[in-house]
Coordinates of N, CA and C in Angstrom, one line a residue:
M87 N 88.8 39.0 280.5 CA 87.7 39.7 281.2 C 87.1 40.8 280.4
I88 N 88.0 41.6 279.8 CA 87.5 42.7 278.9 C 86.8 42.2 277.7
S89 N 87.3 41.1 277.1 CA 86.6 40.6 275.9 C 85.2 40.1 276.3
L90 N 85.1 39.4 277.4 CA 83.8 39.0 277.8 C 82.8 40.1 278.1
M91 N 83.3 41.2 278.7 CA 82.5 42.4 278.9 C 82.0 43.0 277.6
L92 N 83.0 43.2 276.6 CA 82.6 43.7 275.4 C 81.6 42.9 274.6
F93 N 81.8 41.6 274.6 CA 80.8 40.7 274.0 C 79.4 40.8 274.6
T94 N 79.4 40.9 275.9 CA 78.1 41.0 276.6 C 77.4 42.3 276.2
L95 N 78.2 43.4 276.2 CA 77.6 44.7 275.9 C 77.2 44.8 274.4
T96 N 77.9 44.2 273.5 CA 77.5 44.1 272.1 C 76.3 43.3 271.9
A97 N 76.1 42.2 272.6 CA 75.0 41.3 272.4 C 73.7 42.0 273.0
C98 N 73.9 42.8 274.0 CA 72.7 43.5 274.6 C 72.3 44.7 273.7
G99 N 73.1 45.2 272.9 CA 72.8 46.4 272.1 C 72.2 46.1 270.8
S100 N 71.1 45.3 270.7 CA 70.6 44.9 269.4 C 69.9 46.1 268.8
E101 N 69.9 46.1 267.5 CA 69.5 47.2 266.6 C 68.0 47.1 266.4
D102 N 67.4 48.2 266.2 CA 66.0 48.3 265.9 C 65.8 47.6 264.5
P103 N 64.8 46.7 264.4 CA 64.6 46.0 263.1 C 64.4 47.0 261.9
A104 N 63.7 48.1 262.1 CA 63.4 49.0 261.0 C 64.7 49.6 260.5
E105 N 65.7 49.9 261.4 CA 67.0 50.4 261.0 C 67.7 49.4 260.2
E106 N 67.7 48.2 260.6 CA 68.4 47.1 259.9 C 67.8 46.9 258.5
I107 N 66.5 46.9 258.4 CA 65.8 46.7 257.2 C 66.0 47.9 256.2
S108 N 66.0 49.1 256.8 CA 66.2 50.3 256.0 C 67.6 50.2 255.3
R109 N 68.6 49.9 256.1 CA 70.0 49.8 255.6 C 70.1 48.7 254.6
A110 N 69.5 47.5 254.8 CA 69.6 46.4 253.9 C 68.9 46.7 252.5
L111 N 67.8 47.4 252.6 CA 67.0 47.6 251.4 C 67.2 49.0 250.7
H112 N 67.9 49.9 251.4 CA 68.2 51.2 250.9 C 66.9 52.0 250.7
I113 N 65.9 51.8 251.6 CA 64.7 52.7 251.6 C 64.4 52.9 253.1
D114 N 63.7 54.0 253.4 CA 63.4 54.3 254.8 C 62.1 53.6 255.1
V115 N 62.2 52.7 256.1 CA 61.0 52.0 256.6 C 60.7 52.4 258.0
S116 N 61.2 53.5 258.5 CA 61.0 53.9 259.9 C 59.6 54.2 260.3
A117 N 58.7 54.5 259.3 CA 57.3 54.7 259.6 C 56.5 53.5 259.8
G118 N 57.1 52.3 259.5 CA 56.4 51.0 259.7 C 56.2 50.6 261.1
E119 N 55.1 50.0 261.4 CA 54.8 49.4 262.7 C 55.1 47.9 262.6
E120 N 55.9 47.3 263.5 CA 56.2 45.9 263.5 C 54.9 45.1 263.9
I121 N 54.4 44.3 263.0 CA 53.2 43.5 263.4 C 53.5 42.1 263.6
S122 N 54.6 41.6 263.2 CA 55.0 40.2 263.5 C 56.5 40.1 263.3
S123 N 57.1 39.1 264.0 CA 58.5 38.9 264.0 C 58.8 37.5 264.4
S124 N 59.8 36.8 263.7 CA 60.2 35.5 264.1 C 61.7 35.4 263.7
D125 N 62.5 34.7 264.5 CA 63.9 34.6 264.3 C 64.4 33.3 264.9
T126 N 65.0 32.4 264.0 CA 65.6 31.1 264.5 C 67.1 31.2 264.4
H127 N 67.7 32.3 264.1 CA 69.1 32.4 264.0 C 69.7 32.1 265.4
G128 N 70.8 31.4 265.5 CA 71.4 31.1 266.7 C 72.6 30.1 266.5
G129 N 73.1 29.7 267.6 CA 74.2 28.7 267.5 C 75.5 29.4 267.1
F130 N 76.5 28.6 266.9 CA 77.8 29.1 266.6 C 77.9 29.8 265.3
H131 N 77.3 29.3 264.2 CA 77.4 29.9 262.9 C 76.3 30.9 262.6
G132 N 75.3 31.0 263.4 CA 74.2 32.0 263.2 C 73.2 31.6 262.1
D133 N 73.1 30.3 261.8 CA 72.2 29.8 260.8 C 70.8 30.0 261.3
G134 N 69.9 30.2 260.4 CA 68.5 30.3 260.7 C 67.7 31.2 259.8
I135 N 66.5 31.4 260.1 CA 65.5 32.2 259.3 C 64.9 33.2 260.2
S136 N 64.9 34.5 259.6 CA 64.1 35.5 260.4 C 63.2 36.2 259.4
C137 N 62.1 36.7 259.9 CA 61.1 37.3 259.1 C 60.4 38.4 260.0
V138 N 60.4 39.6 259.5 CA 59.7 40.7 260.1 C 58.7 41.3 259.2
A139 N 57.5 41.6 259.7 CA 56.5 42.3 258.9 C 56.2 43.7 259.5
L140 N 56.3 44.7 258.6 CA 56.1 46.1 259.0 C 54.9 46.6 258.2
Q141 N 53.9 47.1 258.9 CA 52.7 47.7 258.3 C 52.9 49.2 258.3
F142 N 52.5 49.9 257.2 CA 52.6 51.3 257.0 C 51.3 52.0 257.0
P143 N 51.2 53.2 257.6 CA 50.0 54.0 257.6 C 49.6 54.6 256.3
N144 N 50.5 54.7 255.4 CA 50.2 55.3 254.1 C 51.1 54.7 253.0
S145 N 51.0 55.2 251.8 CA 51.7 54.6 250.7 C 53.1 55.2 250.5
Q146 N 53.7 55.9 251.5 CA 55.0 56.5 251.4 C 56.0 55.5 251.0
V147 N 56.1 54.4 251.6 CA 57.1 53.3 251.3 C 56.8 52.7 250.0
A148 N 55.5 52.6 249.6 CA 55.2 52.1 248.3 C 55.7 52.9 247.2
D149 N 55.7 54.2 247.3 CA 56.2 55.1 246.3 C 57.7 55.0 246.2
A150 N 58.4 54.8 247.3 CA 59.9 54.6 247.3 C 60.2 53.3 246.7
I151 N 59.5 52.3 246.9 CA 59.7 50.9 246.3 C 59.5 51.0 244.8
A152 N 58.4 51.6 244.4 CA 58.0 51.6 243.0 C 59.1 52.4 242.2
A153 N 59.7 53.4 242.8 CA 60.7 54.2 242.2 C 62.1 53.6 242.2
N154 N 62.3 52.5 242.9 CA 63.6 51.9 243.1 C 63.7 50.7 242.1
A155 N 64.7 50.8 241.2 CA 64.9 49.8 240.1 C 65.3 48.4 240.7
A156 N 65.7 48.4 241.9 CA 66.1 47.1 242.5 C 64.9 46.2 242.8
W157 N 63.7 46.8 242.8 CA 62.4 46.1 243.2 C 61.7 45.7 241.9
T158 N 61.1 44.5 241.9 CA 60.4 44.0 240.7 C 58.9 43.8 241.1
P159 N 58.1 44.2 240.2 CA 56.6 43.9 240.4 C 56.3 42.4 240.5
L160 N 55.4 42.1 241.3 CA 54.9 40.7 241.4 C 54.3 40.3 240.1
P161 N 54.3 39.0 239.7 CA 54.6 37.8 240.5 C 56.1 37.5 240.7
L162 N 56.4 36.7 241.7 CA 57.7 36.3 242.1 C 58.3 35.5 240.9
D163 N 59.7 35.6 240.7 CA 60.3 34.7 239.8 C 60.4 33.3 240.4
E164 N 60.9 32.4 239.7 CA 60.9 31.0 240.2 C 61.7 30.8 241.4
T165 N 62.9 31.5 241.5 CA 63.7 31.4 242.7 C 63.0 31.9 243.9
A166 N 62.5 33.1 243.8 CA 61.8 33.8 244.9 C 60.5 33.0 245.3
Q167 N 59.9 32.4 244.3 CA 58.7 31.6 244.6 C 59.1 30.3 245.4
A168 N 60.2 29.7 245.0 CA 60.7 28.5 245.7 C 61.0 28.9 247.1
L169 N 61.7 30.0 247.3 CA 62.0 30.4 248.7 C 60.8 30.6 249.6
A170 N 59.8 31.4 249.0 CA 58.7 31.8 249.8 C 57.6 30.7 250.0
Y171 N 57.3 30.0 248.9 CA 56.1 29.1 248.9 C 56.4 27.7 248.4
G172 N 57.5 27.5 247.7 CA 57.8 26.3 247.1 C 57.4 26.3 245.6
V173 N 58.0 25.4 244.8 CA 57.7 25.3 243.4 C 57.8 23.9 243.0
T174 N 56.9 23.5 242.1 CA 57.0 22.1 241.5 C 56.6 22.3 240.1
R175 N 57.5 21.7 239.2 CA 57.2 21.8 237.8 C 57.7 20.5 237.1
E176 N 57.1 20.2 236.0 CA 57.6 19.1 235.2 C 58.4 19.6 234.0
D177 N 59.5 19.0 233.8 CA 60.4 19.4 232.7 C 60.9 18.2 232.0
G178 N 60.4 18.0 230.8 CA 60.8 16.8 230.0 C 60.5 15.5 230.6
G179 N 59.4 15.4 231.3 CA 59.1 14.1 232.0 C 59.7 14.0 233.4
E180 N 60.5 14.9 233.8 CA 61.1 14.9 235.1 C 60.4 15.9 236.0
V181 N 60.2 15.6 237.2 CA 59.5 16.5 238.1 C 60.6 17.2 239.0
F182 N 60.5 18.5 239.0 CA 61.4 19.4 239.8 C 60.6 20.0 240.9
S183 N 61.1 19.8 242.1 CA 60.4 20.4 243.3 C 61.5 21.0 244.2
A184 N 61.2 22.3 244.7 CA 62.1 22.9 245.6 C 61.3 23.8 246.6
G185 N 61.7 23.8 247.8 CA 61.0 24.7 248.8 C 59.7 24.2 249.4
P186 N 59.1 25.0 250.1 CA 59.5 26.3 250.5 C 60.6 26.3 251.5
Y187 N 61.4 27.3 251.5 CA 62.6 27.5 252.4 C 62.3 28.4 253.6
L188 N 61.5 29.5 253.4 CA 61.2 30.4 254.4 C 60.0 30.0 255.1
T189 N 60.2 29.1 256.1 CA 59.1 28.5 256.8 C 59.3 28.6 258.4
D190 N 58.2 28.4 259.1 CA 58.2 28.4 260.5 C 58.6 27.0 261.0
D191 N 58.5 26.7 262.3 CA 59.0 25.4 262.8 C 58.1 24.3 262.4
S192 N 56.9 24.6 261.9 CA 56.0 23.5 261.4 C 56.1 23.3 259.9
G193 N 57.0 24.1 259.3 CA 57.2 23.9 257.8 C 56.2 24.7 257.0
D194 N 55.4 25.6 257.6 CA 54.5 26.4 256.9 C 55.2 27.7 256.5
P195 N 54.8 28.2 255.3 CA 55.5 29.4 254.8 C 55.3 30.6 255.7
L196 N 56.3 31.4 255.9 CA 56.2 32.6 256.7 C 55.5 33.7 256.0
L197 N 55.5 33.7 254.7 CA 54.8 34.8 254.0 C 53.4 34.4 253.6
P198 N 52.4 35.3 253.8 CA 51.1 35.0 253.3 C 51.1 35.1 251.7
G199 N 50.0 34.7 251.1 CA 49.9 34.8 249.7 C 49.7 36.3 249.4
I200 N 50.5 36.8 248.5 CA 50.5 38.2 248.1 C 50.3 38.4 246.6
A201 N 49.2 39.1 246.2 CA 48.9 39.1 244.8 C 49.4 40.5 244.1
N202 N 49.5 41.5 244.9 CA 49.7 42.8 244.3 C 50.8 43.5 245.1
G203 N 51.9 43.8 244.4 CA 53.0 44.5 245.1 C 54.4 44.3 244.4
F204 N 55.4 44.3 245.2 CA 56.8 44.2 244.6 C 57.6 43.3 245.5
Y205 N 58.7 42.8 244.9 CA 59.7 42.0 245.7 C 61.1 42.4 245.3
R206 N 62.0 42.0 246.3 CA 63.4 42.2 246.0 C 64.1 41.0 246.6
L207 N 64.9 40.3 245.8 CA 65.7 39.2 246.2 C 67.2 39.6 246.3
I208 N 67.8 39.4 247.4 CA 69.2 39.8 247.6 C 70.0 38.6 247.9
D209 N 71.0 38.2 247.1 CA 71.9 37.1 247.3 C 73.0 37.6 248.1
R210 N 73.1 37.2 249.4 CA 74.2 37.7 250.2 C 75.3 36.7 250.4
H211 N 75.3 35.7 249.6 CA 76.4 34.6 249.6 C 77.7 35.3 249.3
S212 N 78.8 34.9 249.9 CA 80.1 35.5 249.7 C 80.6 35.3 248.3
D213 N 80.2 34.2 247.6 CA 80.6 33.9 246.3 C 79.4 34.0 245.3
A214 N 78.6 35.1 245.5 CA 77.3 35.2 244.9 C 77.4 35.2 243.3
G215 N 78.5 35.9 242.8 CA 78.5 36.0 241.4 C 77.3 36.7 240.8
D216 N 76.7 36.1 239.8 CA 75.5 36.7 239.2 C 74.2 36.2 239.8
G217 N 74.2 35.4 240.8 CA 73.0 34.9 241.5 C 72.4 33.7 240.7
Q218 N 73.0 33.2 239.7 CA 72.5 32.1 239.0 C 72.6 30.8 239.8
N219 N 71.6 29.9 239.7 CA 71.6 28.6 240.3 C 71.7 28.7 241.8
L220 N 71.1 29.7 242.4 CA 71.1 30.0 243.8 C 70.6 28.8 244.6
L221 N 69.6 28.1 244.2 CA 69.0 27.0 244.9 C 69.8 25.8 244.8
E222 N 70.8 25.7 244.0 CA 71.6 24.5 243.8 C 72.9 24.6 244.7
R223 N 73.0 25.6 245.5 CA 74.2 25.8 246.4 C 74.0 24.9 247.6
A224 N 75.2 24.6 248.2 CA 75.2 23.9 249.5 C 74.7 24.8 250.7
S225 N 74.9 26.1 250.5 CA 74.4 27.0 251.6 C 73.8 28.2 250.9
L226 N 72.8 28.8 251.7 CA 72.1 29.9 251.2 C 72.2 31.1 252.2
N227 N 72.5 32.2 251.7 CA 72.5 33.5 252.5 C 71.7 34.5 251.6
V228 N 70.4 34.5 251.9 CA 69.5 35.3 251.0 C 68.6 36.2 251.8
T229 N 68.2 37.3 251.2 CA 67.2 38.2 251.8 C 66.1 38.3 250.7
L230 N 64.8 38.0 251.2 CA 63.7 38.2 250.3 C 62.8 39.2 251.0
A231 N 62.5 40.3 250.3 CA 61.6 41.3 250.8 C 60.4 41.4 249.9
V232 N 59.2 41.3 250.4 CA 58.0 41.4 249.6 C 57.1 42.5 250.2
Y233 N 56.7 43.4 249.3 CA 55.8 44.4 249.7 C 54.4 44.1 249.2
D234 N 53.4 44.0 250.1 CA 52.0 43.8 249.8 C 51.3 45.1 249.7
A235 N 51.0 45.5 248.4 CA 50.5 46.9 248.2 C 49.0 47.0 248.7
D236 N 48.3 45.8 248.8 CA 46.9 45.8 249.2 C 46.8 46.1 250.7
S237 N 47.8 45.7 251.5 CA 47.7 45.9 252.9 C 48.8 46.9 253.4
D238 N 49.6 47.5 252.5 CA 50.7 48.3 252.9 C 51.6 47.7 253.9
T239 N 52.0 46.4 253.6 CA 52.8 45.6 254.6 C 54.1 45.1 253.8
L240 N 55.2 45.3 254.5 CA 56.5 44.9 254.0 C 56.9 43.6 254.8
Y241 N 57.2 42.6 254.1 CA 57.8 41.4 254.7 C 59.3 41.3 254.4
F242 N 60.1 41.2 255.4 CA 61.5 41.2 255.2 C 62.0 39.9 255.8
C243 N 62.5 38.9 255.0 CA 63.0 37.6 255.5 C 64.4 37.4 255.1
E244 N 65.1 36.8 256.0 CA 66.5 36.4 255.8 C 66.7 35.0 256.1
M245 N 67.5 34.3 255.3 CA 67.9 32.9 255.5 C 69.4 32.7 255.4
D246 N 69.9 32.1 256.4 CA 71.4 31.8 256.5 C 71.6 30.4 256.8
T247 N 72.3 29.7 255.9 CA 72.6 28.2 256.2 C 74.1 28.0 256.1

């Protein structure tokens, strides 16, 4: 009975998305206003995709991101590109195609096209190693954060399989 009560209380005490994002990215995003959110995590293992968009009233978060070495200026590298939008390339006569992985229920990318900004890819897999060959794994536990400098919007997406 006590276990059931603790589980119920824990499930009801969900955390503010800005707090979770701030902790995951090591930057303060509390000034952001949530403009969209989706989450398909559920079931026994908690597999799914979540994506939260926060819009900021000024460039305060942009300055923090630009000063943080963990963030990379756009364009996305091939792995992040595959996660967000998909990638197709020909290599020695063979066609390689992957993604997009971060999609809604219709298979459409959750992230809009972003030309100017920064991104951060975090490999949260338990055996992450150096992050090489991330897309060749049987399961993915990744976070992709993309900051759109033109609209002062941060997109924070997580995928767990």
